[in-house]
mmCIF file of C-alpha atoms in Angstrom:
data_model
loop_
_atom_site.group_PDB
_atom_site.id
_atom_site.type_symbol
_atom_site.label_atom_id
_atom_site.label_comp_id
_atom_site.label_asym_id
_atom_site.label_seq_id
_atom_site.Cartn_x
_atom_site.Cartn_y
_atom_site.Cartn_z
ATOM 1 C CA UNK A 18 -43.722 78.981 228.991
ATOM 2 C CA UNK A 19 -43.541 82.654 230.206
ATOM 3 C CA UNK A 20 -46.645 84.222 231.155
ATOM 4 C CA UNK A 21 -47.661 87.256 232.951
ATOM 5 C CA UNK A 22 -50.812 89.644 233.510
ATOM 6 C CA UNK A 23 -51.478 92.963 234.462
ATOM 7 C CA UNK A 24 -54.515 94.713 235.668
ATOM 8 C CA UNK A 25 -54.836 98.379 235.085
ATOM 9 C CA UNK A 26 -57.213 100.919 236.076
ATOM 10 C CA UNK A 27 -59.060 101.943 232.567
ATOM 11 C CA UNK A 28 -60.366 102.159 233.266
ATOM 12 C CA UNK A 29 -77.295 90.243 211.818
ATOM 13 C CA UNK A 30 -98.881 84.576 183.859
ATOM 14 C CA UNK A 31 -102.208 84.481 184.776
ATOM 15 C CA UNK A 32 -104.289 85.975 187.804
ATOM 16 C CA UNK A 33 -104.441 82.459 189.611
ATOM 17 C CA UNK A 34 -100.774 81.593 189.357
ATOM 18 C CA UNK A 35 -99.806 86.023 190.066
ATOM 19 C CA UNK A 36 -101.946 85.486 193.324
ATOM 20 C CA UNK A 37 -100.625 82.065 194.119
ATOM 21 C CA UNK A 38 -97.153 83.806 193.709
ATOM 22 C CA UNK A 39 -97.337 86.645 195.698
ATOM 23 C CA UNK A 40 -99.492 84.327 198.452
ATOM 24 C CA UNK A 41 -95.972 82.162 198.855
ATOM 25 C CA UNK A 42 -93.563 85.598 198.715
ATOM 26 C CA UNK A 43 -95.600 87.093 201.382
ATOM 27 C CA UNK A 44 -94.426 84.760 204.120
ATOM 28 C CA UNK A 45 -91.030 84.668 202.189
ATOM 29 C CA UNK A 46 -90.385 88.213 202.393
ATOM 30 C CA UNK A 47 -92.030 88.319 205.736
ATOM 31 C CA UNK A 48 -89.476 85.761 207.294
ATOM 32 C CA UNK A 49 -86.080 87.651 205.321
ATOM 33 C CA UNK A 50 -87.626 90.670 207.106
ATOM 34 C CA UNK A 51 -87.737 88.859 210.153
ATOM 35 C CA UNK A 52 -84.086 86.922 209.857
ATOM 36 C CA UNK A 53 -82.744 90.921 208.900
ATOM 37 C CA UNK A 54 -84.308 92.464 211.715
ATOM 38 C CA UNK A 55 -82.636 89.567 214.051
ATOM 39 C CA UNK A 56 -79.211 90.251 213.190
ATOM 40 C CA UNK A 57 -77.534 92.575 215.170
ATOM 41 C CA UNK A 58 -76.219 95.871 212.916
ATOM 42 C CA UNK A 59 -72.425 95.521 213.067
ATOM 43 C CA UNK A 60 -69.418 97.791 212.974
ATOM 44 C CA UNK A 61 -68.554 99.324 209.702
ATOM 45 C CA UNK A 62 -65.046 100.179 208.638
ATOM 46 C CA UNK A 63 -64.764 103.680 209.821
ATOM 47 C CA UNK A 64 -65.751 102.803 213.278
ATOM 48 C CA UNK A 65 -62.672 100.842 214.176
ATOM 49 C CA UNK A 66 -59.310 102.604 215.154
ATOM 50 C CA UNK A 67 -57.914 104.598 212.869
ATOM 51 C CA UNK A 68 -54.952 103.397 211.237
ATOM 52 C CA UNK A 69 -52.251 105.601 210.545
ATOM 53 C CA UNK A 70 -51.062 104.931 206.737
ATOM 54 C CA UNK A 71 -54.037 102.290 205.509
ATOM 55 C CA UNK A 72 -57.612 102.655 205.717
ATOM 56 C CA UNK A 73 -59.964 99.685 206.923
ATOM 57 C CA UNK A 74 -61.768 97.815 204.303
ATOM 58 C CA UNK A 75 -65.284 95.447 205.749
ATOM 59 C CA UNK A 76 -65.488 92.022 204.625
ATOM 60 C CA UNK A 77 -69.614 90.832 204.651
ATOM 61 C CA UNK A 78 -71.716 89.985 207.376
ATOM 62 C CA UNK A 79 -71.223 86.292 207.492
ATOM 63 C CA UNK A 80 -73.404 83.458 209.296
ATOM 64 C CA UNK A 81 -71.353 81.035 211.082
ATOM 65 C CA UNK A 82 -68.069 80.794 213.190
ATOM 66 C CA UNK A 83 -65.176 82.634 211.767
ATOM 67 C CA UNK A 84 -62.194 81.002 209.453
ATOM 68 C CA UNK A 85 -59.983 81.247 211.767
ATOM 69 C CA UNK A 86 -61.152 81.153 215.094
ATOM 70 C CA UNK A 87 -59.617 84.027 216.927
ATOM 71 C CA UNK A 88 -57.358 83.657 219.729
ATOM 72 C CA UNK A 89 -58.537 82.544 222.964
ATOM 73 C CA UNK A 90 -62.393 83.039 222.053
ATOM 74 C CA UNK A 91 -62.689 80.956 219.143
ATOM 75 C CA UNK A 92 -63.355 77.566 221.178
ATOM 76 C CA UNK A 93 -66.461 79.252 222.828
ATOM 77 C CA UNK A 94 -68.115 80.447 219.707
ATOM 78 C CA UNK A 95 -71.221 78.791 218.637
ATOM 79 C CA UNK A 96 -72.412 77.990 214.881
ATOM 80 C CA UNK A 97 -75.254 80.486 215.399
ATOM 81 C CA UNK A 98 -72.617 82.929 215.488
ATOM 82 C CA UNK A 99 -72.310 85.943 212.862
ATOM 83 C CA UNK A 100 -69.418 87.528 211.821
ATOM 84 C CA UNK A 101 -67.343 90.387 210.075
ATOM 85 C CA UNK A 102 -63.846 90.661 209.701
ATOM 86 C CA UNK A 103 -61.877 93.913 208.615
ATOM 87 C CA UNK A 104 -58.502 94.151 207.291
ATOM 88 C CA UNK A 105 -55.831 96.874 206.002
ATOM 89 C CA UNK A 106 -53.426 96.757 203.461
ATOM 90 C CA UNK A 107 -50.549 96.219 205.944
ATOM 91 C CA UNK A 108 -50.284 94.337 209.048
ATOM 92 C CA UNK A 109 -53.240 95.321 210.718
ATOM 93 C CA UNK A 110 -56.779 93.329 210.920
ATOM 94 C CA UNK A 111 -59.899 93.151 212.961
ATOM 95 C CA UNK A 112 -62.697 91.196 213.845
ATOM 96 C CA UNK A 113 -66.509 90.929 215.059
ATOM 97 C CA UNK A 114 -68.245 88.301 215.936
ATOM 98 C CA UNK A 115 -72.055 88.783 217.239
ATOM 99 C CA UNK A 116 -74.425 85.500 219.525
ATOM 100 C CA UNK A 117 -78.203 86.868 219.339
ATOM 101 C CA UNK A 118 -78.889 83.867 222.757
ATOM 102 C CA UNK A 119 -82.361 83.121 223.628
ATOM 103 C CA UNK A 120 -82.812 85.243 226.467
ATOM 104 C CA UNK A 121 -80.881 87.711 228.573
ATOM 105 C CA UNK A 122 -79.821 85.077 231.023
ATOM 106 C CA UNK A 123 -78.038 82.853 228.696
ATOM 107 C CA UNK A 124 -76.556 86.020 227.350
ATOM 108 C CA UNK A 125 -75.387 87.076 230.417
ATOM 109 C CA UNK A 126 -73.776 83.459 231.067
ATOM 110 C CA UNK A 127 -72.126 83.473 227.936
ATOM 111 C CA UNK A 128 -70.451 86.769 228.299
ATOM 112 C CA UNK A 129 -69.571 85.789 231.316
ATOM 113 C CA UNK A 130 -67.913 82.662 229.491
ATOM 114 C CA UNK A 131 -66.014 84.502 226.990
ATOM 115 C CA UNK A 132 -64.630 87.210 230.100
ATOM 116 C CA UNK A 133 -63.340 83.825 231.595
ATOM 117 C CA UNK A 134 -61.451 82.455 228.817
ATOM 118 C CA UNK A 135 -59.802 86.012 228.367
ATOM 119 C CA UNK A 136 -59.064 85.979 232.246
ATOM 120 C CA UNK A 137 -56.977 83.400 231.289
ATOM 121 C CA UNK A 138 -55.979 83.488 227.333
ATOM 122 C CA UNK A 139 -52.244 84.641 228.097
ATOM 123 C CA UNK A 140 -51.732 81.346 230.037
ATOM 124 C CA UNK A 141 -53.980 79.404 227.312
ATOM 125 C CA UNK A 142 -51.568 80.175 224.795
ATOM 126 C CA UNK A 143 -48.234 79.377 226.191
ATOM 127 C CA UNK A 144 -49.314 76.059 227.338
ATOM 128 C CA UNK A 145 -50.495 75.815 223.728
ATOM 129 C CA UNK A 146 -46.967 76.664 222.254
ATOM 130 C CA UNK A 147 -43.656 76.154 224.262
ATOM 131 C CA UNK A 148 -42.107 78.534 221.734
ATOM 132 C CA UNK A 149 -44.152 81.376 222.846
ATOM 133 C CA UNK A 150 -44.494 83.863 225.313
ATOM 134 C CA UNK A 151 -46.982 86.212 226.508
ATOM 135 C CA UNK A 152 -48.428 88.807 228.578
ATOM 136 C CA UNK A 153 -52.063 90.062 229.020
ATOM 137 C CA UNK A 154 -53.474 93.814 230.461
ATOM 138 C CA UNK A 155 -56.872 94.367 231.682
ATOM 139 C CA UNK A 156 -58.292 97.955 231.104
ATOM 140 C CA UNK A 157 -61.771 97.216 232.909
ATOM 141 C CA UNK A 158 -65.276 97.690 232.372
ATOM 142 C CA UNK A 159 -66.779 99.881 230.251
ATOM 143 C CA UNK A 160 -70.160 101.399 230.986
ATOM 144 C CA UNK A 161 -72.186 100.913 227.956
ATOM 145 C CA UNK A 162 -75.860 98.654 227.687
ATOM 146 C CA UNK A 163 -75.448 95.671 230.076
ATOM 147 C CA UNK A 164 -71.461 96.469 230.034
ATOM 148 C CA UNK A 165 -67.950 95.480 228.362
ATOM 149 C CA UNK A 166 -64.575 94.539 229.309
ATOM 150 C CA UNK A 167 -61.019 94.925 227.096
ATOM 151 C CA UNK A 168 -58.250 93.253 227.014
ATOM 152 C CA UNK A 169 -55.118 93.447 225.749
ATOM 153 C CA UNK A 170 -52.434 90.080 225.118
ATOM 154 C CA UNK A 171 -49.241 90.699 223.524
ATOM 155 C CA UNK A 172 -47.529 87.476 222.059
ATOM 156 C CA UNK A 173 -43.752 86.737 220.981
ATOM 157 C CA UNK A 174 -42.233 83.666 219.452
ATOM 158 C CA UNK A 175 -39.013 82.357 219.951
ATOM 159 C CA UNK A 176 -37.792 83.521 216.667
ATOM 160 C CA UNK A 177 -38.656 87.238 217.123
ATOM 161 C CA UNK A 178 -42.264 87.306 215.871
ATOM 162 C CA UNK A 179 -44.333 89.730 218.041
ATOM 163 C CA UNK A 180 -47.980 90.743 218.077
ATOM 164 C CA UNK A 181 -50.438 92.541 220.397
ATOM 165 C CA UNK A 182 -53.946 92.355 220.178
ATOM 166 C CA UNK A 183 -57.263 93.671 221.726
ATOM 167 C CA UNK A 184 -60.652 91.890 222.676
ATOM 168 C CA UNK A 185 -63.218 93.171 223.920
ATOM 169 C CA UNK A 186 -67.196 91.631 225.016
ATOM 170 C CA UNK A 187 -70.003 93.420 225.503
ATOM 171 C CA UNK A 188 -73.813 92.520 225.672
ATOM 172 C CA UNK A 189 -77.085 94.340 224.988
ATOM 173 C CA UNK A 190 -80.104 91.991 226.316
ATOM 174 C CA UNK A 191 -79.708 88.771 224.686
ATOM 175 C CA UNK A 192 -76.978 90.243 222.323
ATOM 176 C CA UNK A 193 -73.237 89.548 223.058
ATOM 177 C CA UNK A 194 -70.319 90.944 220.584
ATOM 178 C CA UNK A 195 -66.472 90.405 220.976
ATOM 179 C CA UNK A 196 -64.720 92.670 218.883
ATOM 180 C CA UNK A 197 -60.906 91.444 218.153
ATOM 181 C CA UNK A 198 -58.169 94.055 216.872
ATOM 182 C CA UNK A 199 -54.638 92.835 216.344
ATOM 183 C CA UNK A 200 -51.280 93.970 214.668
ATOM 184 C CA UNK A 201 -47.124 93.381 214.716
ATOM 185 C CA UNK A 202 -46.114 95.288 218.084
ATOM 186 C CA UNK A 203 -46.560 95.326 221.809
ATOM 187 C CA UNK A 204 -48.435 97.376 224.384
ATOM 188 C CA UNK A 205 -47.435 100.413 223.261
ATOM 189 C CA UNK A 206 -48.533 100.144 219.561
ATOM 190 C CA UNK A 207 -52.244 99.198 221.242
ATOM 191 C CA UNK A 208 -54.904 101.675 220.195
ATOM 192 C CA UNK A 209 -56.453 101.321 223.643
ATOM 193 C CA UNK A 210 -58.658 104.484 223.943
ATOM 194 C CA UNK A 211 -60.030 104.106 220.121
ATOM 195 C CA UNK A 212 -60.344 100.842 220.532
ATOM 196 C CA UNK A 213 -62.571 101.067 223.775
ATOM 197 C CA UNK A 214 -64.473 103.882 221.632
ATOM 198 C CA UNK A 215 -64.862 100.957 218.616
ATOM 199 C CA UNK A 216 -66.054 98.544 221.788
ATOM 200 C CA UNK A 217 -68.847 101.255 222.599
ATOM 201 C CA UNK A 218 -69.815 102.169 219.143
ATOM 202 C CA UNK A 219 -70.287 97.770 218.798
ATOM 203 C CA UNK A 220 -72.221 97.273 221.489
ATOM 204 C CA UNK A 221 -74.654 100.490 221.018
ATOM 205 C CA UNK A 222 -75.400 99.230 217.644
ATOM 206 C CA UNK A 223 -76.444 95.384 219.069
ATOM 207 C CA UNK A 224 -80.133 97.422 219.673
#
């Protein structure tokens, strides 16, 4: 196991049976309205970092944990959560997953959970796997709603495979979204600075 981590400085008929009808689609529609409104708007495919050769294509808004949990994260997520995943044509995908909690404060603690098991989600995943490696940045806090944080973890097996990839949380209220971007590469192939602009864009849409 080979682990290390960096901090850095970055900084949703008739009349009687017609009235009978529209008397049970009232509440009906009411309550779709309502479960709409709750859920969170979420990113769309031009929002995420550009890629270079592929554009992004968004998958549905989905209820429920994600298929497969992402790294580090998944293990926290609840069933009430909602999520989207993006893809390109090539090696590149992306994913967000959104927790409407009952109140602020239980937002705030779960954010708080998911910053933890990023704290440590290099370590996590070595101790997972003996045959692989990795290596985890911290670009800070980013002052949008109630705030975020990124991360970055790059990854490499013991037969050569190598991947970076990029979380971020953020909360609005009772909202929380972690947005997940990952490809083939290290540090330096990280979109950090359109990724943190993705992480914004995420979290100012949770309103």
């Amino acid at each position: 196991m080979n682990v290390r981590v960096h901090r850095a400085t970055v900084a949703g008929a008739v009349a009687v049976a017609a009235a009978a009808a529209a008397a049970l689609a009232a509440p009906a529609a009411a309550a779709g309205a309502s479960a709409a409104a709750a859920t969170p708007r979420f990113l769309s495919a031009s929002e995420l970092p550009p890629h270079p050769s592929s554009a992004w294509t968004a998958g549905p808004v989905t209820a429920g944990q994600p298929d497969p949990l992402p790294m580090c994260v998944g293990d926290a997520l609840p069933s009430t959560s909602v999520h989207r995943a993006f893809r390109t044509d090539l090696d590149t995908g992306a994913l967000q997953v959104t927790v409407v909690e009952r109140d602020a404060r239980h937002a705030k603690a779960f954010a708080a959970l998911l910053r933890k098991h990023l704290d440590t989600c290099a370590r996590d995943v070595a101790a997972q796997d003996p045959e692989v490696t990795a290596e985890q940045k911290y670009y800070g806090r980013l002052p949008v709603e109630e705030g975020a944080v990124v991360y970055g973890v790059h990854t490499q097996t013991s037969w050569g495979a190598t991947d970076i990839n990029l979380f971020s949380v953020g909360r609005d209220g009772r909202v929380v979204t972690v947005v997940q971007w990952g490809q083939m590469g290290g540090f330096a192939d990280a979109p950090v600075a359109a990724f943190e602009r993705t992480t914004v864009t995420a979290v100012n849409k949770l309103a």
